[in-house]
PDB file of C-alpha atoms in Angstrom:
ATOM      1  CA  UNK L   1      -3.683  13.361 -32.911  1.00 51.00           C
ATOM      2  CA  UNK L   2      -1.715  11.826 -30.480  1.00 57.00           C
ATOM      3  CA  UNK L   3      -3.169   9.002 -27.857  1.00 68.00           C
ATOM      4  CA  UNK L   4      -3.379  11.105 -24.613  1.00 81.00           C
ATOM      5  CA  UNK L   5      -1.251  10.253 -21.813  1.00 93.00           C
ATOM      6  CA  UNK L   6      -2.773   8.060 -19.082  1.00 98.00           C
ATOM      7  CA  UNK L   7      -2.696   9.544 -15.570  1.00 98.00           C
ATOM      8  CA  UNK L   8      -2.137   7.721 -12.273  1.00 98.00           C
ATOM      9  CA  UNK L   9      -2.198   8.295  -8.675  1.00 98.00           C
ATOM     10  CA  UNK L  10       0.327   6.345  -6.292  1.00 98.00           C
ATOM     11  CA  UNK L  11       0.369   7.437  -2.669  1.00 98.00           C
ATOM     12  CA  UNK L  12       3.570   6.789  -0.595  1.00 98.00           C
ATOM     13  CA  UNK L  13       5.929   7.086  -2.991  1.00 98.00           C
ATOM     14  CA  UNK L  14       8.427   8.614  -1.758  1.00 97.00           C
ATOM     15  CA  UNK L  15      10.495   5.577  -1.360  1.00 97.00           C
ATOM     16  CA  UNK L  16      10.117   1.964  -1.086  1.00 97.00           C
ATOM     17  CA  UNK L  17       7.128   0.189  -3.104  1.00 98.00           C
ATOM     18  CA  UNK L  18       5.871   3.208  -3.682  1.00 98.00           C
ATOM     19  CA  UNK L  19       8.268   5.070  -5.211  1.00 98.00           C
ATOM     20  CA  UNK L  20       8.822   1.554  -7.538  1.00 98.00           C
ATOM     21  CA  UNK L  21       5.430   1.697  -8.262  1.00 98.00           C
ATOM     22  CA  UNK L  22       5.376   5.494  -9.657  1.00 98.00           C
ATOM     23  CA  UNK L  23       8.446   4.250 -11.995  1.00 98.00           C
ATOM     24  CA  UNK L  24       6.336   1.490 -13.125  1.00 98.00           C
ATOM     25  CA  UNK L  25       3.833   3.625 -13.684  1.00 98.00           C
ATOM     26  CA  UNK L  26       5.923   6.168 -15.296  1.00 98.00           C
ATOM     27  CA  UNK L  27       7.941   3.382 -17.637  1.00 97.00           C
ATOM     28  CA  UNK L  28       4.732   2.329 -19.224  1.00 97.00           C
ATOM     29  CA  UNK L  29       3.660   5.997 -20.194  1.00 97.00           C
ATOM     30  CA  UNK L  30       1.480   7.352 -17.005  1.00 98.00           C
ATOM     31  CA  UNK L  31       1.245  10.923 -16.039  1.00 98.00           C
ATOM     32  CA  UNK L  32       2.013  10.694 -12.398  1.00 98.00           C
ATOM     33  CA  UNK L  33       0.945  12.453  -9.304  1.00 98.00           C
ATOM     34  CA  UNK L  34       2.498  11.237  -6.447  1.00 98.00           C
ATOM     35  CA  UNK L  35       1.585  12.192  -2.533  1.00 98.00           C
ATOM     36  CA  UNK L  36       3.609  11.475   0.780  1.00 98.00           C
ATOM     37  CA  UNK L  37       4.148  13.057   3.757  1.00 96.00           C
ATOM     38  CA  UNK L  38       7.388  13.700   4.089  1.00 96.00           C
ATOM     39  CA  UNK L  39      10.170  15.668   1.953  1.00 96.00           C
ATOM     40  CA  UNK L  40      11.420  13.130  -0.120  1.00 97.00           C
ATOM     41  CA  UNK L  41       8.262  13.399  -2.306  1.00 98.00           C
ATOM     42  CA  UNK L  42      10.024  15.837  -4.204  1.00 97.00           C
ATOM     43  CA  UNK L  43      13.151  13.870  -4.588  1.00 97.00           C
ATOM     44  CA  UNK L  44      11.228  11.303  -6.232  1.00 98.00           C
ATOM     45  CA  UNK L  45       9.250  13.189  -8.182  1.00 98.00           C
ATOM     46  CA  UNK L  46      12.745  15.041  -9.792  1.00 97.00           C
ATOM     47  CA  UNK L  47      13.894  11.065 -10.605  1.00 97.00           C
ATOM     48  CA  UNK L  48      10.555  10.214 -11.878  1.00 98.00           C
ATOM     49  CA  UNK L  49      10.186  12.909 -14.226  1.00 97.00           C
ATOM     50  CA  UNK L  50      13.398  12.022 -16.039  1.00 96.00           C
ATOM     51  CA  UNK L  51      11.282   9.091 -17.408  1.00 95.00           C
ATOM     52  CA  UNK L  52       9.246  11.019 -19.082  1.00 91.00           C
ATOM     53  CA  UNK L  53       5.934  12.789 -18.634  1.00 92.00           C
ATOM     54  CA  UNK L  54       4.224  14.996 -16.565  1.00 97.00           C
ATOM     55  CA  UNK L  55       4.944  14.326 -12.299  1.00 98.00           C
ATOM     56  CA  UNK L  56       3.512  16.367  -9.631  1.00 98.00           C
ATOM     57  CA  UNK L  57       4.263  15.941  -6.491  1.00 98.00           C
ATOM     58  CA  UNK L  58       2.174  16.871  -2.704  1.00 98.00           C
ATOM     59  CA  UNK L  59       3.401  16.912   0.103  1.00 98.00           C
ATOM     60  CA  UNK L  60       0.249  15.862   2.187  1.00 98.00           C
ATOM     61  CA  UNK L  61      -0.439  14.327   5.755  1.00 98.00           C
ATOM     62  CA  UNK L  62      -3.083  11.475   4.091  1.00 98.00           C
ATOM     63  CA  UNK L  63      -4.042  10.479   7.522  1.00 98.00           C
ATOM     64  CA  UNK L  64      -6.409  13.018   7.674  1.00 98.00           C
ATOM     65  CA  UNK L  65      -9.687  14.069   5.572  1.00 98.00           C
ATOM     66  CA  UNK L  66      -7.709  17.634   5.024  1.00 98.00           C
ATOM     67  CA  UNK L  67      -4.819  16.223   3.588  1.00 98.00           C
ATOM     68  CA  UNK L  68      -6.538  13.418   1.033  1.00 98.00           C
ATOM     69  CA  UNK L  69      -8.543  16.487   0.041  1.00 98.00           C
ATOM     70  CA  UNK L  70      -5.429  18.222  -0.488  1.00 98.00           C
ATOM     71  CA  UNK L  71      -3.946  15.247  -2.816  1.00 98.00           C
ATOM     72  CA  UNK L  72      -7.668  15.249  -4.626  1.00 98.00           C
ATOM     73  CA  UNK L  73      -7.604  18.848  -5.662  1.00 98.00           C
ATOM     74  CA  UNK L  74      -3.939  18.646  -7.243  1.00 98.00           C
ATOM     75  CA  UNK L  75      -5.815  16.385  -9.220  1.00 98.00           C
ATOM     76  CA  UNK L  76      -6.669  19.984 -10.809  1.00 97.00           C
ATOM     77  CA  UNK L  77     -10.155  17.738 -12.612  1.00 97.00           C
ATOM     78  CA  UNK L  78      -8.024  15.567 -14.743  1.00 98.00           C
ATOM     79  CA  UNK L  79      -9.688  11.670 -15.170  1.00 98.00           C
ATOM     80  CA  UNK L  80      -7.712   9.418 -12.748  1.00 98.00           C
ATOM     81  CA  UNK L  81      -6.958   6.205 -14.914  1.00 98.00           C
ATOM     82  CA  UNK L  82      -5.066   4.396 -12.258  1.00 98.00           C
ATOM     83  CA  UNK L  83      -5.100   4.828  -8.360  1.00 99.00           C
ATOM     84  CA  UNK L  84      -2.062   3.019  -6.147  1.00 98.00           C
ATOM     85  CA  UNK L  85      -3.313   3.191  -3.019  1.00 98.00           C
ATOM     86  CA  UNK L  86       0.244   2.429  -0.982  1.00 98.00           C
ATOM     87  CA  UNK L  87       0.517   4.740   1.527  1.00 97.00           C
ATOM     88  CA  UNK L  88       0.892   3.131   4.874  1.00 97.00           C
ATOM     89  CA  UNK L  89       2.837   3.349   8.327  1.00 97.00           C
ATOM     90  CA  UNK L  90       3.712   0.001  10.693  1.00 96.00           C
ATOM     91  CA  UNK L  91       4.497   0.163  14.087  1.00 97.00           C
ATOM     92  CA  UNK L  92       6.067  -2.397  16.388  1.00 97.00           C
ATOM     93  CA  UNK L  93       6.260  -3.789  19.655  1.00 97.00           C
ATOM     94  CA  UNK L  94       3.767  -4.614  22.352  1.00 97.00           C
ATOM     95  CA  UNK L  95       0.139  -3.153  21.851  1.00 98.00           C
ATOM     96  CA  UNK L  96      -0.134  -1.607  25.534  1.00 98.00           C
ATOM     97  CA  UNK L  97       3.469  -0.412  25.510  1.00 97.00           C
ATOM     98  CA  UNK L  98       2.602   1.374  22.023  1.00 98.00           C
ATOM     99  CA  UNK L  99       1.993   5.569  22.242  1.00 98.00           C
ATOM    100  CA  UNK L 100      -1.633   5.622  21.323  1.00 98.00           C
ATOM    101  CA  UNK L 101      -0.956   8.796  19.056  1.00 98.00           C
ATOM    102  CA  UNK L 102       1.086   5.942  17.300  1.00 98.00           C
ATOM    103  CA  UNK L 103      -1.772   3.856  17.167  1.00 98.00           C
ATOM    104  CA  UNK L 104      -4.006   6.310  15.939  1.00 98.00           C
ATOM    105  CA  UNK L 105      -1.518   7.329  13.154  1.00 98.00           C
ATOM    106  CA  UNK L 106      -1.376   3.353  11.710  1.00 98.00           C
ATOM    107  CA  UNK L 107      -4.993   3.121  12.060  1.00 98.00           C
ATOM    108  CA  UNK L 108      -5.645   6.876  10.340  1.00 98.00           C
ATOM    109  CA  UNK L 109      -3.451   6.386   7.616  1.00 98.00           C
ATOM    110  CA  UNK L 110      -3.676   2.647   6.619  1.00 98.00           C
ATOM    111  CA  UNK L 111      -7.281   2.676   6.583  1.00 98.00           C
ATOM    112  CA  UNK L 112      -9.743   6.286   7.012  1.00 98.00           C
ATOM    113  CA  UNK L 113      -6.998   7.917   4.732  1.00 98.00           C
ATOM    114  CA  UNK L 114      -6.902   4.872   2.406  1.00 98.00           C
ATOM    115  CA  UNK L 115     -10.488   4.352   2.775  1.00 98.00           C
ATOM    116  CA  UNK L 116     -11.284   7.693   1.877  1.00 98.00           C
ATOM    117  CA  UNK L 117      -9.189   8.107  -0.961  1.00 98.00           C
ATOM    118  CA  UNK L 118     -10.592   5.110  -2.506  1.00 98.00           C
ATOM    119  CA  UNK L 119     -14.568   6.494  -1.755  1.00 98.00           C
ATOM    120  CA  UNK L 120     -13.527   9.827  -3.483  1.00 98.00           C
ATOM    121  CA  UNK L 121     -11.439   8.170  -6.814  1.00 98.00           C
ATOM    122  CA  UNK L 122     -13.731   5.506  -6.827  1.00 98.00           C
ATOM    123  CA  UNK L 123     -16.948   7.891  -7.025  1.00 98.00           C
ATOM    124  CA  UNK L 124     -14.851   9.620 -10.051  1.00 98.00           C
ATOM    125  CA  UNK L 125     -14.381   6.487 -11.918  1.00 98.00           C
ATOM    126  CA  UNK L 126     -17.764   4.872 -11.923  1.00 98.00           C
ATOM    127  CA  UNK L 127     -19.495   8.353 -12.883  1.00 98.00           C
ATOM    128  CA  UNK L 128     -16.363   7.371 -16.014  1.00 98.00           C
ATOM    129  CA  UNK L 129     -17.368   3.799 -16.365  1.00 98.00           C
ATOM    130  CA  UNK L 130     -13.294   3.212 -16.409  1.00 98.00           C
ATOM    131  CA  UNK L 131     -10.264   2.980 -13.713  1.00 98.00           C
ATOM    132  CA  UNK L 132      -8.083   0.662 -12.635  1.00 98.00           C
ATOM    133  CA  UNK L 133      -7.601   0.774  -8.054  1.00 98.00           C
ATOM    134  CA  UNK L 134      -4.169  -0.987  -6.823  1.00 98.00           C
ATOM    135  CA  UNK L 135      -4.411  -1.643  -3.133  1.00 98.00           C
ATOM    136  CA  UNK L 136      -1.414  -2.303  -1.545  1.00 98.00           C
ATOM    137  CA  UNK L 137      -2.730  -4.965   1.461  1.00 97.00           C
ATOM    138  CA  UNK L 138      -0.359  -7.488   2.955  1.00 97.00           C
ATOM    139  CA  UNK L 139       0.233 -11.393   3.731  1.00 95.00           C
ATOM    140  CA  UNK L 140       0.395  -9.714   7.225  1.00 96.00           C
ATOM    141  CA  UNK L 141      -3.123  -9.257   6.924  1.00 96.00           C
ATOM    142  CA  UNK L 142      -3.961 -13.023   7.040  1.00 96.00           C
ATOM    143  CA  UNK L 143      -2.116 -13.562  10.996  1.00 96.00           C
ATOM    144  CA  UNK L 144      -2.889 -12.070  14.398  1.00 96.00           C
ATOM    145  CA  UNK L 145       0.124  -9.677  14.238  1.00 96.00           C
ATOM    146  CA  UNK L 146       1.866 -10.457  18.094  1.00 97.00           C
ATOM    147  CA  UNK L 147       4.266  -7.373  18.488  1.00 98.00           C
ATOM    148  CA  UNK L 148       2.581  -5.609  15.429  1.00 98.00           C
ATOM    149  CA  UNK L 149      -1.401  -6.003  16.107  1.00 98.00           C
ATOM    150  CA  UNK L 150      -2.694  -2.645  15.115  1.00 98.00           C
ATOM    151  CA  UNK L 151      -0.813  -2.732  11.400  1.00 98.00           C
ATOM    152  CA  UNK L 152      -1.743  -6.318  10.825  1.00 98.00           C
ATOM    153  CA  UNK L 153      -5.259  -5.583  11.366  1.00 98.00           C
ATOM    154  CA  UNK L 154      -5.212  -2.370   9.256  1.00 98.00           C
ATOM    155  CA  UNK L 155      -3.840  -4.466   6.733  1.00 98.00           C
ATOM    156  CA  UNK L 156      -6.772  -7.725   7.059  1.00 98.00           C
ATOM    157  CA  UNK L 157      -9.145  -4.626   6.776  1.00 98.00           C
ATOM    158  CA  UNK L 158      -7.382  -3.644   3.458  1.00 98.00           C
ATOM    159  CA  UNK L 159      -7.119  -7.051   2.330  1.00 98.00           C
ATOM    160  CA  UNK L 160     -11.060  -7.713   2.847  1.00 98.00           C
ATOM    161  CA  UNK L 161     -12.218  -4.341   1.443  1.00 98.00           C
ATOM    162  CA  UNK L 162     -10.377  -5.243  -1.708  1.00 98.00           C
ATOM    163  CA  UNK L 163     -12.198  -8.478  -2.523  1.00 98.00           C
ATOM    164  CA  UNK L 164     -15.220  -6.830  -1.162  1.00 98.00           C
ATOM    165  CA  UNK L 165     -15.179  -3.782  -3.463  1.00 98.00           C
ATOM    166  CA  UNK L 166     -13.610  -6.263  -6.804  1.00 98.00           C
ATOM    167  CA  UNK L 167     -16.835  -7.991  -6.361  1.00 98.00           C
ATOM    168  CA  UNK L 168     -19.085  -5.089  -6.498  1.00 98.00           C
ATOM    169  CA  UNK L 169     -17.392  -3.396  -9.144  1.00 98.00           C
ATOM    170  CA  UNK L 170     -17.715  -6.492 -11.062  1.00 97.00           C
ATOM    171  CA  UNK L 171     -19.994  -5.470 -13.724  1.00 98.00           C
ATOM    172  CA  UNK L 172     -18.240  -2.580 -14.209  1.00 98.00           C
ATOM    173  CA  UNK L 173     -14.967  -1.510 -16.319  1.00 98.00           C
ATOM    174  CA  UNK L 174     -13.109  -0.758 -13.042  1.00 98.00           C
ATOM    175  CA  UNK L 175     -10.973  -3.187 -11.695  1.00 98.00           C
ATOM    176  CA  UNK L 176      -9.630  -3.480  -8.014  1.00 98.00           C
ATOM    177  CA  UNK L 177      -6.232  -5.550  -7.888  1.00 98.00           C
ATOM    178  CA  UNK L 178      -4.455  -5.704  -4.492  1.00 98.00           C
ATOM    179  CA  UNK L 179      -0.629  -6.489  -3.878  1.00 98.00           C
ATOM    180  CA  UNK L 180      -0.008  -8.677  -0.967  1.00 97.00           C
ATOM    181  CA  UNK L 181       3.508  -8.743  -0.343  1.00 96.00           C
ATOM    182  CA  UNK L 182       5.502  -9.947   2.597  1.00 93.00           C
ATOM    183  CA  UNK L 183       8.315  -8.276   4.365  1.00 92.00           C
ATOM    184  CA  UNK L 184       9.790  -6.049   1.962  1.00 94.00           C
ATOM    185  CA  UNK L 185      13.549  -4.344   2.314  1.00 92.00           C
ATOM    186  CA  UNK L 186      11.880  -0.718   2.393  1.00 93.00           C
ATOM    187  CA  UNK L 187      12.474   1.872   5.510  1.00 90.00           C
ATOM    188  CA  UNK L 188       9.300  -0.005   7.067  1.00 90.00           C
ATOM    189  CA  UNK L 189      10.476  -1.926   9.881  1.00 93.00           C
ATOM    190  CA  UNK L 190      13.794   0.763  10.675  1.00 90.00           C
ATOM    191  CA  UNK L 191      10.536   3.341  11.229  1.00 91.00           C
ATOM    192  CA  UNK L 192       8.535   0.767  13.001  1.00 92.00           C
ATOM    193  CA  UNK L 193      10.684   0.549  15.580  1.00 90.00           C
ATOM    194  CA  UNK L 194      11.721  -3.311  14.990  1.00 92.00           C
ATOM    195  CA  UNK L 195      15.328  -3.485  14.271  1.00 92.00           C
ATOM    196  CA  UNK L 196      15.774  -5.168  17.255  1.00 91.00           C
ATOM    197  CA  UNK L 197      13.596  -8.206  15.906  1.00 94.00           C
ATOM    198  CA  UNK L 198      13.642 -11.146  14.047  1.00 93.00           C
ATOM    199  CA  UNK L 199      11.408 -10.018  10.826  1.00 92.00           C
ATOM    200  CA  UNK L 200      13.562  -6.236  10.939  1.00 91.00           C
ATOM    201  CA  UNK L 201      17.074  -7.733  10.508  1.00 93.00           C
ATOM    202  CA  UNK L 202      15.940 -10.812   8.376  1.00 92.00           C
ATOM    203  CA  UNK L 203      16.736 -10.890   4.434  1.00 91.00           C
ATOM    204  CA  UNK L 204      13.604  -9.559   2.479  1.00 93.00           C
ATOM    205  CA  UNK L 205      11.872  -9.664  -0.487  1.00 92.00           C
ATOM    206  CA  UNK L 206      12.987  -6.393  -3.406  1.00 95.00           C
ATOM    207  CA  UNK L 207      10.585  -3.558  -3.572  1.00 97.00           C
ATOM    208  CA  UNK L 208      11.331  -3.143  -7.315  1.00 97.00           C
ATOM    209  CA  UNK L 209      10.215  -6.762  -7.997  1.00 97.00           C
ATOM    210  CA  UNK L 210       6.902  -6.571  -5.419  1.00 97.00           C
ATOM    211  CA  UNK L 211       6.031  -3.612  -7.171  1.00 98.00           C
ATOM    212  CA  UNK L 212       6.607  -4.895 -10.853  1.00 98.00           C
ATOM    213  CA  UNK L 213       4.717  -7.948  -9.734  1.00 97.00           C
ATOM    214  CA  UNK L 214       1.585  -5.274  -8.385  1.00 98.00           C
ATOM    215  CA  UNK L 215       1.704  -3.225 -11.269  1.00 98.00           C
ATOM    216  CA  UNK L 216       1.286  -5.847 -13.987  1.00 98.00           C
ATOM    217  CA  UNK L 217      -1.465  -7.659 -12.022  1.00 98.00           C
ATOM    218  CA  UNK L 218      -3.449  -4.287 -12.409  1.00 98.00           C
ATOM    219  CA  UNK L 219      -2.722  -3.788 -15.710  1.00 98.00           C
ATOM    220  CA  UNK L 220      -4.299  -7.493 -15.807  1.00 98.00           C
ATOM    221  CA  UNK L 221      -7.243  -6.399 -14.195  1.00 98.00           C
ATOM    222  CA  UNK L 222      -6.193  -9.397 -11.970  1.00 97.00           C
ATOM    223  CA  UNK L 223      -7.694  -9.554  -8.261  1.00 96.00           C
ATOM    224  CA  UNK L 224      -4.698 -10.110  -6.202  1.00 95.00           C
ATOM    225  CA  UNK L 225      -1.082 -11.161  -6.071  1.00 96.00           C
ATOM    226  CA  UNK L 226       1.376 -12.282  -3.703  1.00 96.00           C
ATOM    227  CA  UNK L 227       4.390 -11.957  -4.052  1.00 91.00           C
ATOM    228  CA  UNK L 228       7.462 -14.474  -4.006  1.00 86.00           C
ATOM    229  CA  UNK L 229       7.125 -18.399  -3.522  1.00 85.00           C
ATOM    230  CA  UNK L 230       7.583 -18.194   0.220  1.00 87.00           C
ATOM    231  CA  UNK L 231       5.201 -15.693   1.128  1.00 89.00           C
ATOM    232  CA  UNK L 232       2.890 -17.644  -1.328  1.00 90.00           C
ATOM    233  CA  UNK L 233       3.626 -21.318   0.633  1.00 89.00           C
ATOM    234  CA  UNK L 234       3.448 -18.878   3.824  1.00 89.00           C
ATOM    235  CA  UNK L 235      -0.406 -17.181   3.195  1.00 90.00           C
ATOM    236  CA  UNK L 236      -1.764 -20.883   2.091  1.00 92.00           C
ATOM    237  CA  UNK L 237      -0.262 -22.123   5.359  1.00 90.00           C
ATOM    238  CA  UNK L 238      -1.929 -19.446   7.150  1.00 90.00           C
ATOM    239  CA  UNK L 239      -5.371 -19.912   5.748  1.00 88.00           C
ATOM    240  CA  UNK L 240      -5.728 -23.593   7.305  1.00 90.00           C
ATOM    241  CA  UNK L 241      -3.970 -22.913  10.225  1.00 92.00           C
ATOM    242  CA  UNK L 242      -5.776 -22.106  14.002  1.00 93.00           C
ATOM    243  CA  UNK L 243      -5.378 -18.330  14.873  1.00 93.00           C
ATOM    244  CA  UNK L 244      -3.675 -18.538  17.813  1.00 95.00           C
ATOM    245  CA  UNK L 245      -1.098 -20.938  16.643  1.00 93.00           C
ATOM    246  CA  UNK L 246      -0.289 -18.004  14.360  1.00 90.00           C
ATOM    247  CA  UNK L 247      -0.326 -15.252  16.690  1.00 95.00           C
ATOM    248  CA  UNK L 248       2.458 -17.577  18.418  1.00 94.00           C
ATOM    249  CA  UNK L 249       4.400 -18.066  15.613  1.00 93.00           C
ATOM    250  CA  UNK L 250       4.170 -14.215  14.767  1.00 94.00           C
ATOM    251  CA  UNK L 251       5.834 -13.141  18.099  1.00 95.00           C
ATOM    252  CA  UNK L 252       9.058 -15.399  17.526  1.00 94.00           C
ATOM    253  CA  UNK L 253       9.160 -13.061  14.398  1.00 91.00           C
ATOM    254  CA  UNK L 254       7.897  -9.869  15.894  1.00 94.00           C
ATOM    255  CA  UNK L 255       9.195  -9.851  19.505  1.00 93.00           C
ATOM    256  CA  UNK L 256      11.661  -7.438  20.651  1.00 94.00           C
ATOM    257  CA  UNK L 257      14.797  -8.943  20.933  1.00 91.00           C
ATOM    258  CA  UNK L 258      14.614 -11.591  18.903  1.00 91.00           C
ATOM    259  CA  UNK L 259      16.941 -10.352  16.361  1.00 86.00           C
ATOM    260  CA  UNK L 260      19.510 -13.071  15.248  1.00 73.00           C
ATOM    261  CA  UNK L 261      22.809 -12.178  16.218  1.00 55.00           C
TER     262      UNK L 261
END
């Protein structure tokens, strides 16, 4: 009989990392099922399947309870062997100028969706004894985030809970990997609202290689990655450096209107 098919889980992946990580996933022989919440879900899912295998697609709203139960039940029962937890939202400028609603939605998504998602798959694979979690956290989550607090919080939260949960699963044959990239050319900082700033208009790192680089850490089992020499040199710097010397440096990046001309 033939080896069954692996089956993975990557939310946001409609485009950007996400999208690159469901084509990782689906190069190296995964069943996919892939959630976002927006239309071009199904786009990617019509690419993805001409790599072979089985892809589903939702179309789900995972900043709410509703909607990661929605993504859950398409599971339809079947063993989740890998989850990508990727989905995530940014949001620029100044904290009290921000919509709250906006707020809300970084803070929703990013980390009760994520968290939630995790505490459901995560339940599944320990009752297995096998799974492998992929958390997509940032180097963003290591600096006071001037001009972008709430998402670099959300993102220290997912970098923590990471570690946190790799440690207890420890003993265990589940293993909790999470990508820390830095600023990544995706649609991120065009729907944060930070075009205007140094960090939007500033040459990034490739989604297909930050998602490469995720993917084979988790097949590793490793703990976590970052991604690219600079943002490497950049999240050492950071860890010896005073907070508020950081939170200043962030705002030259992060500031409206500091976009190089």
């Amino acid at each position: 009989m033939p080896t069954p098919r692996q089956f993975a889980i990557v939310t946001g992946a409609s485009t950007g990392i996400g999208l690159e990580l469901a084509r990782c996933c689906a190069q190296a022989g995964f069943d996919l099922l892939i959630a976002a919440d927006e239309n071009a879900i199904e786009t990617a899912a019509s690419e993805l399947r001409g790599l072979g295998g089985q892809v589903d697609a939702v179309l789900t709203d995972l900043s709410t309870i509703e909607g990661v139960d929605r993504l859950c039940a398409a599971t339809q029962g079947r063993p989740v062997d890998a989850l990508l937890a990727n989905a995530g939202v940014g949001l620029g400028r100044a904290f009290l100028d921000q919509d709250f609603n906006a707020i809300r939605r970084v803070i929703d998504t990013n980390i009760t969706g994520t968290v939630y998602l995790l505490h459901r798959i995560g339940n599944e694979m320990r009752q297995r004894d096998f799974g492998r979690i992929l958390i997509t956290g940032s180097i963003a989550g290591f600096t006071p985030g001037s001009f972008q607090a709430v998402y670099n919080a959300s993102k220290a939260f997912l970098d923590s809970l990471s570690f946190a949960l790799r440690e207890e699963l420890r003993d265990t044959h589940i293993t909790v990997t999470c990508l820390m990239p830095g600023a990544t050319e995706t649609e991120f900082f065009r729907r944060a609202d930070m075009m205007d700033t140094s960090v939007g208009t500033a040459k990034k790192d490739d989604a297909a290689e930050v998602a490469r680089a995720g993917f084979d850490a988790m097949m590793k089992g490793e703990g976590d990655i970052v991604t690219g020499l600079k943002n490497k040199l950049q999240s050492a710097i950071a860890s010896i450096t005073p907070a508020g010397l950081l939170a200043k440096q962030h705002r030259k990046m992060a500031e409206p209107g500091t976009a190089k001309r």
